[in-house]
Amino acid sequence: MAVRNIRINDDPILRKKSREVTEIDDRIKTLLDDMAETMYKAEGVGLAAVQVGVLRRVIVIDVGDGLMELINPEITEKDGKQCEIEGCLSIPGNSAYTIRPFTVKVRAQNREGKWCMYKGEGLKARAFCHEIDHLNGILYTDNLANEDEINEFHGNEDNK
Ligand code: ZN
């Protein structure tokens, strides 16, 4: 396993669309291992392959209840709405309120190639949305909450 370099800020690769994984070979398994190590070292809760410069549809997430490895993930259901502070390892030193669904269901392959269903609520739903957005070249700064939405969820005291 190895820690890989995280692409940041204006690196143009972050705006590119990642390609589907058609064969889960040793390269993809090594990529998964390295992504997990890179995420933990950076103290993040999720990482997409594009963030380490690989345009494949692979993400890893750990919101504190164990590592999840998702290959070719897609959101199949969204419900509710949340407005919370979000950050990104590719945009160091910044964070802001975003609007996300409160719960999502995600379909993805695991490293054995088996299709699995995942459910996320709260932080885990945000992590799924955030990392899957990366696969489509979308950053959290594209989903920022406006002032009215922040007030609706958090009241005025958060804005003083
Ligand atoms: Zn990110």
GROMACS .gro file of C-alpha atoms and ligand atoms in nm, residues 51 88 130 134, ligand 1:
model
    5
   51GLN     CA    1  -0.854   1.297  -0.642
   88CYS     CA    2  -1.303   1.847   0.053
  130HIS     CA    3  -1.993   1.426  -0.244
  134HIS     CA    4  -1.637   1.382  -0.791
  161ZN      ZN    5  -1.404   1.598  -0.218
   0.00000   0.00000   0.00000
